[in-house]
CSV table of C-alpha atoms and ligand atoms in Angstrom, one decimal:
chain,number,residue,atom,x,y,z
A,1,MET,CA,27.4,-79.3,-8.6
A,2,LYS,CA,23.7,-79.6,-9.3
A,3,LYS,CA,23.0,-78.6,-5.8
A,4,ILE,CA,25.1,-75.5,-6.1
A,5,ILE,CA,23.2,-74.5,-9.3
A,6,ILE,CA,19.8,-74.9,-7.5
A,7,ILE,CA,21.0,-72.8,-4.6
A,8,LEU,CA,22.3,-70.1,-6.9
A,9,SER,CA,19.2,-69.9,-9.0
A,10,SER,CA,17.1,-69.8,-5.8
A,11,ILE,CA,19.1,-66.7,-4.6
A,12,VAL,CA,18.6,-65.0,-8.0
A,13,VAL,CA,14.8,-65.6,-7.8
A,14,ILE,CA,14.6,-64.2,-4.3
A,15,ILE,CA,16.6,-61.1,-5.2
A,16,PHE,CA,14.3,-60.7,-8.2
A,17,ILE,CA,11.2,-60.9,-6.0
A,18,ILE,CA,12.7,-58.4,-3.4
A,19,LEU,CA,13.5,-56.0,-6.3
A,20,MET,CA,9.9,-56.2,-7.7
A,21,ILE,CA,8.4,-55.5,-4.3
A,22,PHE,CA,10.7,-52.5,-3.8
A,23,LEU,CA,9.8,-51.1,-7.3
A,24,PHE,CA,6.1,-51.6,-6.7
A,25,ASN,CA,6.2,-49.7,-3.4
A,26,THR,CA,8.1,-46.7,-4.8
A,27,ASN,CA,5.7,-46.5,-7.7
A,28,SER,CA,2.6,-46.4,-5.5
A,29,LYS,CA,4.2,-43.8,-3.2
A,30,ASN,CA,4.7,-41.5,-6.2
A,31,LYS,CA,1.1,-42.1,-7.2
A,32,ASP,CA,0.1,-41.0,-3.7
A,33,ILE,CA,2.1,-37.8,-4.0
A,34,ASP,CA,0.6,-37.1,-7.5
A,35,ASN,CA,-2.9,-37.6,-6.0
A,36,VAL,CA,-2.2,-35.0,-3.3
A,37,LYS,CA,-0.8,-32.5,-5.8
A,38,ASP,CA,-3.8,-33.0,-8.1
A,39,LYS,CA,-6.1,-32.3,-5.1
A,40,GLU,CA,-4.2,-29.1,-4.2
A,41,THR,CA,-4.4,-27.8,-7.7
A,42,THR,CA,-8.1,-28.5,-7.9
A,43,GLU,CA,-8.6,-26.6,-4.6
A,44,LYS,CA,-6.6,-23.6,-5.8
A,45,VAL,CA,-8.6,-23.4,-9.0
A,46,LYS,CA,-11.8,-23.7,-7.0
A,47,GLU,CA,-10.8,-21.0,-4.6
A,48,LYS,CA,-10.0,-18.6,-7.5
A,49,GLU,CA,-13.3,-19.4,-9.1
A,50,ASP,CA,-15.2,-18.8,-5.9
A,51,ASN,CA,-13.4,-15.6,-5.2
A,52,GLU,CA,-14.2,-12.6,-7.4
A,53,PHE,CA,-12.0,-10.3,-5.2
A,54,SER,CA,-8.6,-12.0,-5.8
A,55,LYS,CA,-8.1,-10.6,-9.3
A,56,LEU,CA,-7.3,-7.1,-7.8
A,57,SER,CA,-3.7,-6.3,-7.1
A,58,TYR,CA,-4.5,-4.9,-3.7
A,59,TYR,CA,-6.5,-8.1,-2.7
A,60,LYS,CA,-5.5,-9.4,0.7
A,61,LYS,CA,-6.2,-13.1,1.3
A,62,GLU,CA,-6.5,-12.6,5.1
A,63,ASN,CA,-9.4,-10.2,4.4
A,64,LEU,CA,-11.5,-12.6,2.3
A,65,ASP,CA,-14.2,-13.3,4.9
A,66,ARG,CA,-14.6,-9.6,5.5
A,67,TYR,CA,-14.9,-8.8,1.8
A,68,LYS,CA,-17.7,-11.3,1.6
A,69,ALA,CA,-19.5,-10.0,4.7
A,70,TYR,CA,-19.1,-6.4,3.5
A,71,LYS,CA,-20.6,-7.3,0.1
A,72,THR,CA,-23.6,-8.8,1.8
A,73,ILE,CA,-24.3,-5.6,3.6
A,74,ASN,CA,-23.4,-3.4,0.6
A,75,PRO,CA,-24.6,-5.3,-2.5
A,76,ASP,CA,-24.4,-2.2,-4.7
A,77,LEU,CA,-20.7,-1.5,-4.2
A,78,SER,CA,-18.2,-2.6,-6.9
A,79,ILE,CA,-15.6,-5.2,-6.1
A,80,GLU,CA,-13.0,-2.5,-6.2
A,81,ASP,CA,-14.8,-0.4,-3.6
A,82,ILE,CA,-15.4,-3.4,-1.4
A,83,VAL,CA,-11.8,-4.5,-1.3
A,84,THR,CA,-10.6,-0.8,-0.9
A,85,ARG,CA,-12.9,-0.1,2.0
A,86,VAL,CA,-12.3,-3.3,3.9
A,87,ASN,CA,-8.5,-2.8,3.4
A,88,LEU,CA,-9.0,0.6,5.0
A,89,ASN,CA,-10.8,-1.1,7.9
A,90,LEU,CA,-14.0,0.8,7.1
A,91,ASP,CA,-16.0,-2.3,8.1
A,92,LYS,CA,-14.8,-1.7,11.6
A,93,GLU,CA,-15.6,1.0,14.3
A,94,ILE,CA,-13.3,4.0,14.0
A,95,TYR,CA,-10.3,3.9,16.3
A,96,THR,CA,-10.5,0.1,16.7
A,97,ASP,CA,-7.8,-2.3,15.3
A,98,THR,CA,-5.5,0.7,14.8
A,99,ARG,CA,-1.8,0.4,13.8
A,100,PRO,CA,1.2,2.7,13.7
A,101,SER,CA,1.6,4.5,10.4
A,102,THR,CA,4.4,3.3,8.1
A,103,ASN,CA,6.4,5.4,5.6
A,104,LEU,CA,7.3,8.0,8.2
A,105,ASN,CA,8.9,11.2,6.8
A,106,THR,CA,7.7,10.5,3.2
A,107,ASN,CA,5.2,12.4,1.2
A,108,TYR,CA,2.8,9.5,1.1
A,109,LEU,CA,2.6,8.9,4.8
A,110,LEU,CA,-1.0,7.9,5.7
A,111,VAL,CA,-2.6,9.1,8.9
A,112,ASN,CA,-6.3,8.5,9.6
A,113,LYS,CA,-8.6,7.0,12.2
A,114,PHE,CA,-6.9,3.6,11.9
A,115,ASN,CA,-3.3,4.6,11.3
A,116,TYR,CA,-1.6,6.7,14.0
A,117,LEU,CA,1.6,8.6,14.8
A,118,ASP,CA,3.5,8.0,18.0
A,119,SER,CA,3.2,10.7,20.6
A,120,ASN,CA,6.9,11.7,20.2
A,121,TYR,CA,6.8,11.7,16.3
A,122,ILE,CA,8.1,15.0,15.1
A,123,PRO,CA,8.6,15.2,11.3
A,124,GLU,CA,12.1,16.0,10.0
A,125,ASN,CA,12.9,19.3,8.3
A,126,LEU,CA,10.2,21.5,9.9
A,127,GLU,CA,10.6,25.1,8.9
A,128,LEU,CA,8.8,28.3,10.0
A,129,LEU,CA,6.5,29.9,7.4
A,130,ASN,CA,7.2,33.5,6.5
A,131,ASN,CA,4.6,36.0,8.0
A,132,SER,CA,3.5,37.1,4.5
A,133,TYR,CA,2.1,33.6,3.9
A,134,ALA,CA,0.8,32.6,7.3
A,135,LYS,CA,-0.2,33.4,10.8
A,136,SER,CA,2.9,33.7,13.0
A,137,GLY,CA,4.5,30.6,14.5
A,138,ILE,CA,3.4,28.1,11.8
A,139,TYR,CA,5.7,25.2,10.7
A,140,LEU,CA,5.7,22.9,7.7
A,141,VAL,CA,8.1,20.3,6.3
A,142,LYS,CA,10.5,22.2,4.1
A,143,GLU,CA,9.3,20.7,0.7
A,144,ALA,CA,5.6,21.4,1.6
A,145,LYS,CA,6.6,24.9,2.8
A,146,ASP,CA,8.5,25.7,-0.5
A,147,ASN,CA,5.5,24.6,-2.5
A,148,ILE,CA,2.7,26.4,-0.5
A,149,GLU,CA,4.8,29.6,-0.8
A,150,ARG,CA,5.0,29.1,-4.6
A,151,LEU,CA,1.2,28.4,-4.6
A,152,ILE,CA,0.3,31.5,-2.7
A,153,ASP,CA,2.6,33.6,-4.9
A,154,LYS,CA,0.8,32.3,-8.0
A,155,ALA,CA,-2.6,32.8,-6.5
A,156,LYS,CA,-1.7,36.4,-5.7
A,157,ASN,CA,-0.7,36.9,-9.3
A,158,ASP,CA,-4.2,35.7,-10.2
A,159,GLY,CA,-5.8,38.2,-7.8
A,160,MET,CA,-6.3,35.7,-4.9
A,161,ASN,CA,-5.5,36.2,-1.3
A,162,ILE,CA,-4.7,32.8,0.3
A,163,ARG,CA,-3.2,32.5,3.8
A,164,VAL,CA,-2.2,29.5,6.0
A,165,ILE,CA,-3.9,29.6,9.4
A,166,SER,CA,-2.7,26.2,10.7
A,167,ALA,CA,-0.2,23.6,9.6
A,168,TYR,CA,2.1,21.4,11.8
A,169,ARG,CA,0.5,20.5,15.2
A,170,SER,CA,2.3,18.6,17.8
A,171,TYR,CA,0.7,15.6,19.6
A,172,SER,CA,0.2,17.6,22.8
A,173,TYR,CA,-1.4,20.5,20.9
A,174,GLN,CA,-3.8,18.2,19.3
A,175,GLU,CA,-4.5,16.5,22.6
A,176,ASN,CA,-5.6,19.9,24.1
A,177,LEU,CA,-7.6,20.8,21.0
A,178,TYR,CA,-9.5,17.5,20.9
A,179,ASN,CA,-10.2,17.4,24.6
A,180,ASN,CA,-11.7,20.9,24.4
A,181,TYR,CA,-14.0,19.9,21.5
A,182,VAL,CA,-15.1,16.8,23.5
A,183,LYS,CA,-15.8,18.9,26.6
A,184,ASN,CA,-18.0,21.3,24.6
A,185,ASP,CA,-19.6,19.0,22.0
A,186,GLY,CA,-19.3,15.3,23.2
A,187,VAL,CA,-17.1,12.5,21.8
A,188,GLU,CA,-19.4,11.5,19.0
A,189,ASN,CA,-19.6,15.0,17.5
A,190,ALA,CA,-16.0,15.9,18.1
A,191,ASP,CA,-14.9,12.7,16.2
A,192,THR,CA,-16.6,13.9,13.0
A,193,TYR,CA,-14.5,17.1,12.7
A,194,SER,CA,-11.4,16.7,15.0
A,195,ALA,CA,-8.8,13.9,15.2
A,196,ARG,CA,-7.8,12.3,18.5
A,197,PRO,CA,-4.2,12.9,19.4
A,198,GLY,CA,-1.8,10.8,17.2
A,199,TYR,CA,-4.5,10.5,14.5
A,200,SER,CA,-4.3,14.0,13.2
A,201,GLU,CA,-2.8,14.5,9.8
A,202,HIS,CA,-1.5,17.9,11.0
A,203,GLN,CA,1.1,16.0,13.0
A,204,THR,CA,2.8,14.9,9.7
A,205,GLY,CA,3.9,18.5,9.0
A,206,LEU,CA,2.4,18.0,5.5
A,207,VAL,CA,-0.9,19.7,5.9
A,208,VAL,CA,-2.2,23.3,5.6
A,209,ASP,CA,-5.5,24.8,6.6
A,210,VAL,CA,-6.0,27.8,4.3
A,211,THR,CA,-8.5,30.7,4.2
A,212,ARG,CA,-9.1,33.9,2.3
A,213,ALA,CA,-7.0,36.6,3.9
A,214,PHE,CA,-7.3,35.1,7.4
A,215,ASP,CA,-11.2,35.0,7.2
A,216,ASP,CA,-13.1,32.4,9.2
A,217,PHE,CA,-12.2,29.0,7.6
A,218,ASN,CA,-15.9,28.0,7.8
A,219,ASN,CA,-16.6,30.6,5.1
A,220,PHE,CA,-13.8,29.4,2.7
A,221,GLU,CA,-16.1,27.3,0.6
A,222,ASN,CA,-17.9,30.5,-0.6
A,223,THR,CA,-14.8,32.3,-1.9
A,224,ASN,CA,-13.1,32.5,-5.2
A,225,GLU,CA,-10.0,31.4,-3.5
A,226,TYR,CA,-11.7,28.0,-2.7
A,227,ASN,CA,-12.4,27.5,-6.4
A,228,TRP,CA,-8.9,28.6,-7.3
A,229,MET,CA,-7.5,25.9,-4.9
A,230,LEU,CA,-9.7,23.2,-6.5
A,231,GLU,CA,-8.3,24.0,-9.9
A,232,ASN,CA,-4.6,24.6,-9.1
A,233,ALA,CA,-3.5,23.1,-5.8
A,234,HIS,CA,-2.5,19.8,-7.3
A,235,ASN,CA,0.1,21.5,-9.6
A,236,TYR,CA,1.9,22.5,-6.4
A,237,GLY,CA,1.6,19.1,-4.8
A,238,PHE,CA,-1.5,19.6,-2.6
A,239,ILE,CA,-4.8,17.7,-2.6
A,240,LEU,CA,-8.2,18.4,-1.0
A,241,ARG,CA,-8.0,15.8,1.8
A,242,TYR,CA,-11.6,15.6,3.0
A,243,PRO,CA,-13.8,16.2,-0.1
A,244,LYS,CA,-17.6,16.5,-0.2
A,245,ASP,CA,-19.6,13.3,-0.4
A,246,LYS,CA,-16.6,11.2,0.6
A,247,GLU,CA,-17.3,11.3,4.3
A,248,ASP,CA,-18.0,7.6,4.5
A,249,ILE,CA,-14.4,7.0,3.3
A,250,THR,CA,-12.4,9.7,5.0
A,251,THR,CA,-14.6,9.5,8.1
A,252,TYR,CA,-14.4,13.3,8.3
A,253,SER,CA,-17.0,16.0,7.4
A,254,PHE,CA,-16.1,17.9,4.2
A,255,GLU,CA,-13.3,20.4,4.9
A,256,ALA,CA,-12.9,23.1,2.2
A,257,TRP,CA,-9.8,24.4,3.8
A,258,HIS,CA,-7.7,21.3,4.7
A,259,TYR,CA,-5.1,20.5,2.0
A,260,ARG,CA,-2.5,17.7,2.2
A,261,TYR,CA,0.9,17.8,0.5
A,262,VAL,CA,1.9,14.6,-1.3
A,263,GLY,CA,4.3,16.0,-4.0
A,264,VAL,CA,3.4,17.3,-7.4
A,265,GLU,CA,3.5,14.1,-9.4
A,266,LEU,CA,1.4,12.1,-6.9
A,267,ALA,CA,-1.1,15.1,-6.4
A,268,GLN,CA,-1.7,15.2,-10.1
A,269,LYS,CA,-2.3,11.4,-10.3
A,270,ILE,CA,-4.7,11.5,-7.3
A,271,LYS,CA,-6.6,14.5,-8.7
A,272,ALA,CA,-7.0,12.7,-12.0
A,273,SER,CA,-8.1,9.5,-10.3
A,274,ASN,CA,-11.0,11.2,-8.4
A,275,LEU,CA,-10.1,9.1,-5.4
A,276,THR,CA,-9.5,10.2,-1.9
A,277,PHE,CA,-5.9,9.9,-0.6
A,278,ASP,CA,-7.0,6.9,1.6
A,279,GLU,CA,-8.4,5.0,-1.4
A,280,TYR,CA,-5.4,5.9,-3.7
A,281,TYR,CA,-3.1,4.7,-0.9
A,282,VAL,CA,-4.7,1.3,-0.6
A,283,ARG,CA,-4.9,0.7,-4.3
A,284,TYR,CA,-1.5,2.0,-5.6
A,285,LEU,CA,0.9,2.9,-2.7
A,286,GLU,CA,0.5,0.4,0.1
A,287,SER,CA,1.1,-2.8,-1.9
A,288,ASN,CA,4.2,-1.4,-3.5
A,289,ASN,CA,5.8,-0.9,-0.1
A,290,ASN,CA,4.8,-4.0,1.8
B,1,LIG,ZN1,-6.9,20.8,9.0
């Protein structure tokens, strides 16, 4: 009997020891996990502290090194401008690292020297403009057409004579145009005032080039019609697309005659923001749709 009691109590002691070892192991494993978590949290906080760009809603983590590099080269620019410009690829050579435009057939479709349209992209709902508003054979997306006609009617009431000399251009039309400019003027010059095929905003069907009564568009800046457009176009959904002193952002010379349709509400917001369409797109439109 005594022997049995000794054996039984030995078994109990062994079970107790095994149990203690097991508990100790689990506990130290949990401690390891806690340590890893603590380390991760510290790193996250550190990264946020190190990174002044991340507070912006349009900050892109994958661009962080480029923001830092751009800031070194442009120390006077604000954090907002640095993030905006890098997101627009303006730290790169034009026509490099290009990507197909998204938001096709919407009013906020972005086409520039880094975002292109396919050679066979033809916008939906193209309509021919009436001859009393434009040169013959000129097409626009219906909504833009309705609004430029309203705009021209109102301008006429105010004693202005505005006409559309160019609007939708197909890929192949732009190809001929650009190649001719290059032939006469060289690639470098041509790139400052003409888009390469696929990169022309005219292919969106949302753009008009306007003049006073079919005058030379190079003279438009000196007309009352030009000032009227600056004051009124946004109320019909159009914005000046390549403004003065914004060449480093739009990558185009100032074009007094080139207006882009974005819809009335958006045009009023962009006008009030004093930003170019490219900047406004990066800050307020792109992140909502990705
Ligand atoms: Zn144009």
